[in-house]
Short mmCIF file of C-alpha atoms in Angstrom, two decimals:
data_model
loop_
_atom_site.label_atom_id
_atom_site.label_comp_id
_atom_site.label_asym_id
_atom_site.label_seq_id
_atom_site.Cartn_x
_atom_site.Cartn_y
_atom_site.Cartn_z
CA MET A 1386 1.53 -25.34 -10.74
CA THR A 1387 0.41 -28.62 -8.97
CA LEU A 1388 0.96 -29.57 -5.35
CA LYS A 1389 3.29 -32.27 -6.41
CA HIS A 1390 5.38 -30.15 -8.47
CA THR A 1391 5.35 -27.49 -5.53
CA ALA A 1392 6.19 -30.52 -3.06
CA ARG A 1393 9.21 -31.47 -5.40
CA ARG A 1394 10.61 -27.84 -5.71
CA ARG A 1395 10.53 -27.68 -1.86
CA ALA A 1396 12.40 -30.87 -1.69
CA THR A 1397 14.81 -29.85 -4.51
CA HIS A 1398 15.75 -26.41 -3.24
CA GLY A 1399 14.50 -26.57 0.33
CA THR A 1400 12.21 -23.17 0.46
CA ALA A 1401 8.67 -22.69 0.15
CA VAL A 1402 7.26 -21.48 -3.16
CA PRO A 1403 5.67 -18.15 -3.01
CA THR A 1404 1.83 -18.30 -3.86
CA PRO A 1405 1.04 -17.39 -7.41
CA GLY A 1406 -1.01 -14.00 -7.78
CA THR A 1407 0.76 -12.28 -4.87
CA PRO A 1408 2.26 -8.98 -5.67
CA ALA A 1409 5.72 -10.30 -4.98
CA VAL A 1410 5.44 -13.28 -7.60
CA ARG A 1411 3.76 -10.84 -10.04
CA ALA A 1412 6.64 -8.42 -9.72
CA ALA A 1413 8.91 -11.27 -10.34
CA GLU A 1414 7.07 -12.50 -13.28
CA ARG A 1415 7.53 -9.08 -15.05
CA GLU A 1416 10.29 -8.34 -17.07
CA VAL A 1417 13.18 -6.15 -15.42
CA SER A 1418 13.97 -3.17 -17.17
CA ALA A 1419 17.19 -1.52 -17.34
CA GLY A 1420 15.98 2.11 -16.33
CA PRO A 1421 13.34 3.63 -13.95
CA ARG A 1422 9.98 3.25 -14.99
CA VAL A 1423 7.80 6.59 -15.67
CA VAL A 1424 5.36 7.21 -12.84
CA PRO A 1425 2.49 9.06 -13.64
CA ALA A 1426 2.43 12.55 -12.12
CA GLU A 1427 -0.61 12.08 -9.96
CA VAL A 1428 0.74 8.52 -8.52
CA ALA A 1429 4.16 10.16 -7.71
CA ARG A 1430 2.30 13.23 -5.97
CA LEU A 1431 0.30 10.92 -3.99
CA LEU A 1432 3.12 8.81 -2.90
CA ALA A 1433 5.16 11.74 -1.88
CA LEU A 1434 2.13 12.84 0.26
CA ALA A 1435 2.12 9.26 1.84
CA ASP A 1436 5.73 9.67 2.70
CA ALA A 1437 5.47 13.17 4.08
CA GLU A 1438 2.34 11.55 6.55
CA LEU A 1439 4.72 8.92 7.36
CA ALA A 1440 7.55 11.23 8.47
CA GLN A 1441 4.87 13.24 10.32
CA ALA A 1442 3.89 10.00 12.11
CA ALA A 1443 7.38 9.28 13.09
CA GLY A 1444 7.82 12.62 14.57
CA ALA A 1445 4.67 13.00 16.48
CA GLY A 1446 4.68 12.18 20.09
CA ASP A 1447 1.04 11.96 20.66
CA PRO A 1448 -0.38 8.73 19.92
CA ALA A 1449 -3.65 10.18 18.36
CA ASP A 1450 -1.59 12.18 16.14
CA ARG A 1451 0.79 9.30 15.00
CA PHE A 1452 -2.70 7.39 14.45
CA VAL A 1453 -3.81 10.08 12.22
CA HIS A 1454 -0.83 10.45 10.02
CA GLY A 1455 -0.39 6.79 9.50
CA HIS A 1456 -3.79 6.14 8.42
CA LEU A 1457 -3.73 9.35 6.13
CA ALA A 1458 -0.28 7.81 4.62
CA ALA A 1459 -2.20 4.58 4.02
CA LEU A 1460 -4.99 6.69 2.51
CA ARG A 1461 -2.65 8.48 0.03
CA ALA A 1462 -0.92 5.49 -0.88
CA ALA A 1463 -4.47 3.51 -1.66
CA ALA A 1464 -5.39 6.56 -3.70
CA ALA A 1465 -2.05 6.34 -5.68
CA VAL A 1466 -3.06 2.69 -6.68
CA VAL A 1467 -6.31 3.76 -7.53
CA ALA A 1468 -5.05 6.60 -9.73
CA LEU A 1469 -2.40 4.01 -11.29
CA ARG A 1470 -5.14 1.40 -12.01
CA GLY A 1471 -8.14 3.73 -12.81
CA ARG A 1472 -11.18 4.27 -10.81
CA PRO A 1473 -13.79 1.61 -10.97
CA GLY A 1474 -16.93 2.36 -12.83
CA PRO A 1475 -19.96 3.85 -11.17
CA ARG A 1476 -22.02 0.54 -11.38
CA SER A 1477 -19.23 -0.95 -9.08
CA GLY A 1478 -20.83 0.68 -5.89
CA ALA A 1479 -17.42 1.57 -4.70
CA ARG A 1480 -17.74 5.08 -2.72
CA THR A 1481 -14.53 5.16 -0.43
CA VAL A 1482 -10.98 4.67 -1.66
CA TRP A 1483 -10.84 1.56 0.36
CA GLU A 1484 -13.74 0.17 -1.51
CA MET A 1485 -12.05 1.20 -4.87
CA LEU A 1486 -8.88 -0.16 -3.87
CA SER A 1487 -10.42 -3.70 -3.10
CA ARG A 1488 -11.85 -3.53 -6.83
CA VAL A 1489 -9.17 -2.35 -8.83
CA GLU A 1490 -6.48 -4.14 -7.13
CA PRO A 1491 -7.84 -7.39 -5.18
CA ASP A 1492 -4.50 -8.57 -3.80
CA LEU A 1493 -4.70 -5.37 -1.32
CA ALA A 1494 -8.17 -6.13 -0.29
CA THR A 1495 -6.64 -7.27 3.04
CA TRP A 1496 -5.36 -3.80 3.64
CA SER A 1497 -8.34 -2.14 2.62
CA VAL A 1498 -10.60 -3.98 5.44
CA TYR A 1499 -7.73 -3.15 7.91
CA PHE A 1500 -7.58 0.43 7.04
CA ALA A 1501 -11.11 1.13 6.73
CA SER A 1502 -11.65 -0.20 10.15
CA GLY A 1503 -9.80 2.75 11.44
CA ALA A 1504 -11.18 5.51 9.43
CA ARG A 1505 -14.05 6.15 11.92
CA LEU A 1506 -11.60 6.64 14.85
CA ARG A 1507 -9.30 8.93 12.40
CA ALA A 1508 -12.34 10.86 11.63
CA ALA A 1509 -13.50 11.18 15.44
CA VAL A 1510 -9.54 12.16 16.33
CA ASP A 1511 -9.71 14.87 13.31
CA ALA A 1512 -12.88 16.18 14.62
CA GLY A 1513 -11.46 16.61 18.32
CA HIS A 1514 -14.08 14.72 19.91
CA GLY A 1515 -12.48 11.08 19.46
CA GLU A 1516 -11.54 8.56 22.08
CA GLU A 1517 -8.08 7.95 23.39
CA VAL A 1518 -6.02 6.26 20.88
CA GLU A 1519 -3.77 3.97 22.70
CA ALA A 1520 0.12 4.12 21.88
CA ALA A 1521 0.26 0.28 20.90
CA ARG A 1522 -2.59 0.76 18.31
CA ALA A 1523 -1.08 3.91 16.77
CA ASP A 1524 2.22 2.13 16.49
CA GLU A 1525 0.66 -0.81 14.85
CA LEU A 1526 -1.30 1.47 12.42
CA VAL A 1527 2.10 3.40 11.32
CA ALA A 1528 4.10 0.23 10.92
CA CYS A 1529 1.29 -1.39 8.66
CA ALA A 1530 0.97 1.80 6.90
CA GLU A 1531 4.66 1.73 5.88
CA ASP A 1532 4.44 -2.01 5.17
CA PHE A 1533 1.38 -0.98 2.81
CA ARG A 1534 3.33 2.06 1.23
CA ASP A 1535 6.05 -0.43 0.49
CA GLU A 1536 3.50 -2.89 -1.48
CA VAL A 1537 2.34 0.07 -3.21
CA ALA A 1538 5.86 0.95 -4.44
CA ILE A 1539 6.27 -2.46 -5.63
CA LEU A 1540 2.99 -2.21 -7.61
CA VAL A 1541 4.03 1.06 -9.20
CA ASP A 1542 7.73 -0.20 -10.04
CA PRO A 1543 8.32 -4.13 -9.42
CA ASP A 1544 11.99 -3.38 -9.34
CA ALA A 1545 11.93 -0.65 -6.94
CA GLY A 1546 14.06 -1.38 -3.79
CA PHE A 1547 15.45 -4.47 -5.09
CA SER A 1548 17.57 -3.80 -8.39
CA ARG A 1549 17.16 -0.18 -7.65
CA PRO A 1550 15.39 2.32 -5.51
CA LEU A 1551 11.87 3.71 -6.54
CA ARG A 1552 12.54 7.00 -8.06
CA LEU A 1553 9.18 9.38 -8.15
CA THR A 1554 9.96 11.34 -11.01
CA SER A 1555 6.85 12.03 -12.53
CA ALA A 1556 5.67 12.16 -16.34
CA ALA A 1557 3.16 14.52 -17.27
CA SER A 1558 -0.02 13.25 -17.42
#
């Protein structure tokens, strides 16, 4: 799509055109199916774990607990994408889930960087000798984990949440 075409479309429709290649545009480009998509069992399990961690984060009063649960929710959602797309080969050099996510789904690389930056703090809090986690930082991370989980759900089933809810009915792997 050329800039001229984009400008004409904006003038005609009065809205910005989504950037090609983003998950939302790729989802719109896919054919909408009538029935729910079959979700691989491991992907469904990991998304269910992410949802459970988000529920724990929502109920946690301590900012450190909210931070840990939010980070673990994002980790589970990232693992679901890796399970869906397949692990990168050993020559890729990817060792962490965040590195693997960047390789198997480059559109989520920004999320990888964001959540990888919190991994050290989460590990320190888990070990019981982490620094104090500020409430604002914990709240931000949980909100980001919720948004990230929603993006992952769209990757798993582009129609989920729009034409129908995501149903995590797993298929035997």
